């Protein structure tokens, strides 16, 4: 049988820990803290924001003829905010 020789892999440590600017580290830390707080209150926050989006939907449907186009933009903004929050919680990993 053949003898398999494994060569040691060289790991460049400076590639893993690239120097970041102070502002980039502060922003990264702030995003991590916001993500952690959001995940901790997520079960309650999800229901509250979903109820808000539902209330905005009914508000848009009732006041659509009276107020014009502004109510649907309000609903769209709340819905996009809820969708962005869902994606932030689901896909971001600190």
mmCIF file of C-alpha atoms in Angstrom:
data_model
loop_
_atom_site.group_PDB
_atom_site.id
_atom_site.type_symbol
_atom_site.label_atom_id
_atom_site.label_comp_id
_atom_site.label_asym_id
_atom_site.label_seq_id
_atom_site.Cartn_x
_atom_site.Cartn_y
_atom_site.Cartn_z
ATOM 1 C CA UNK A 1 0.000 0.000 0.000
ATOM 2 C CA UNK A 2 0.992 3.561 -0.533
ATOM 3 C CA UNK A 3 2.142 5.757 2.287
ATOM 4 C CA UNK A 4 0.311 9.070 2.431
ATOM 5 C CA UNK A 5 2.432 11.914 3.643
ATOM 6 C CA UNK A 6 0.559 14.968 4.855
ATOM 7 C CA UNK A 7 2.366 18.242 4.648
ATOM 8 C CA UNK A 8 1.847 20.775 7.388
ATOM 9 C CA UNK A 9 -0.381 23.631 6.425
ATOM 10 C CA UNK A 10 0.890 27.100 6.967
ATOM 11 C CA UNK A 11 -1.616 29.483 8.435
ATOM 12 C CA UNK A 12 -0.975 33.116 7.920
ATOM 13 C CA UNK A 13 -2.043 34.718 11.160
ATOM 14 C CA UNK A 14 -1.981 38.220 9.798
ATOM 15 C CA UNK A 15 -4.638 37.306 7.211
ATOM 16 C CA UNK A 16 -7.062 36.219 9.923
ATOM 17 C CA UNK A 17 -6.657 39.293 12.067
ATOM 18 C CA UNK A 18 -6.365 42.104 9.620
ATOM 19 C CA UNK A 19 -5.951 45.501 11.113
ATOM 20 C CA UNK A 20 -9.236 47.373 11.169
ATOM 21 C CA UNK A 21 -9.679 51.020 11.698
ATOM 22 C CA UNK A 22 -10.996 52.216 15.023
ATOM 23 C CA UNK A 23 -14.287 53.370 13.465
ATOM 24 C CA UNK A 24 -14.843 49.969 11.799
ATOM 25 C CA UNK A 25 -14.312 48.193 15.121
ATOM 26 C CA UNK A 26 -16.755 50.522 16.888
ATOM 27 C CA UNK A 27 -19.428 50.006 14.193
ATOM 28 C CA UNK A 28 -18.896 46.244 14.258
ATOM 29 C CA UNK A 29 -19.229 46.176 18.035
ATOM 30 C CA UNK A 30 -22.374 48.325 17.912
ATOM 31 C CA UNK A 31 -23.986 46.022 15.339
ATOM 32 C CA UNK A 32 -23.155 42.995 17.478
ATOM 33 C CA UNK A 33 -24.688 44.602 20.563
ATOM 34 C CA UNK A 34 -27.851 45.590 18.659
ATOM 35 C CA UNK A 35 -28.122 42.065 17.240
ATOM 36 C CA UNK A 36 -27.697 40.499 20.681
ATOM 37 C CA UNK A 37 -30.346 42.738 22.252
ATOM 38 C CA UNK A 38 -32.707 42.134 19.334
ATOM 39 C CA UNK A 39 -32.327 38.362 19.598
ATOM 40 C CA UNK A 40 -32.891 38.459 23.359
ATOM 41 C CA UNK A 41 -36.260 40.233 23.015
ATOM 42 C CA UNK A 42 -37.133 38.686 19.650
ATOM 43 C CA UNK A 43 -40.180 36.566 20.667
ATOM 44 C CA UNK A 44 -41.985 39.584 22.106
ATOM 45 C CA UNK A 45 -40.658 42.063 19.542
ATOM 46 C CA UNK A 46 -41.778 39.895 16.617
ATOM 47 C CA UNK A 47 -45.377 39.860 17.854
ATOM 48 C CA UNK A 48 -45.394 43.585 18.571
ATOM 49 C CA UNK A 49 -44.044 44.527 15.152
ATOM 50 C CA UNK A 50 -46.340 42.040 13.385
ATOM 51 C CA UNK A 51 -49.347 43.568 15.141
ATOM 52 C CA UNK A 52 -48.119 47.030 14.149
ATOM 53 C CA UNK A 53 -47.833 45.988 10.493
ATOM 54 C CA UNK A 54 -51.323 44.476 10.640
ATOM 55 C CA UNK A 55 -52.725 47.671 12.184
ATOM 56 C CA UNK A 56 -51.035 49.731 9.458
ATOM 57 C CA UNK A 57 -52.589 47.462 6.827
ATOM 58 C CA UNK A 58 -56.107 47.972 8.182
ATOM 59 C CA UNK A 59 -55.453 51.687 8.626
ATOM 60 C CA UNK A 60 -54.337 51.888 4.992
ATOM 61 C CA UNK A 61 -57.408 50.000 3.789
ATOM 62 C CA UNK A 62 -59.828 52.204 5.763
ATOM 63 C CA UNK A 63 -58.233 55.563 4.995
ATOM 64 C CA UNK A 64 -57.055 54.885 1.458
ATOM 65 C CA UNK A 65 -59.840 56.895 -0.209
ATOM 66 C CA UNK A 66 -59.626 59.813 2.234
ATOM 67 C CA UNK A 67 -55.908 60.441 2.586
ATOM 68 C CA UNK A 68 -54.552 59.549 -0.823
ATOM 69 C CA UNK A 69 -51.287 57.757 -1.441
ATOM 70 C CA UNK A 70 -49.577 58.491 1.890
ATOM 71 C CA UNK A 71 -51.154 55.665 3.864
ATOM 72 C CA UNK A 72 -49.826 52.963 1.573
ATOM 73 C CA UNK A 73 -46.295 54.385 1.792
ATOM 74 C CA UNK A 74 -46.582 54.238 5.577
ATOM 75 C CA UNK A 75 -47.665 50.599 5.366
ATOM 76 C CA UNK A 76 -44.844 49.788 2.928
ATOM 77 C CA UNK A 77 -42.286 51.414 5.245
ATOM 78 C CA UNK A 78 -43.507 49.422 8.260
ATOM 79 C CA UNK A 79 -43.607 46.189 6.248
ATOM 80 C CA UNK A 80 -40.078 46.722 4.877
ATOM 81 C CA UNK A 81 -38.824 47.499 8.373
ATOM 82 C CA UNK A 82 -40.362 44.271 9.671
ATOM 83 C CA UNK A 83 -38.852 42.311 6.776
ATOM 84 C CA UNK A 84 -35.420 43.868 7.359
ATOM 85 C CA UNK A 85 -35.661 42.999 11.052
ATOM 86 C CA UNK A 86 -36.549 39.404 10.201
ATOM 87 C CA UNK A 87 -33.565 39.107 7.854
ATOM 88 C CA UNK A 88 -31.240 40.746 10.388
ATOM 89 C CA UNK A 89 -32.192 38.278 13.100
ATOM 90 C CA UNK A 90 -32.200 35.213 10.863
ATOM 91 C CA UNK A 91 -29.100 35.689 8.696
ATOM 92 C CA UNK A 92 -26.674 37.820 10.726
ATOM 93 C CA UNK A 93 -24.235 35.923 12.905
ATOM 94 C CA UNK A 94 -21.916 37.827 15.181
#
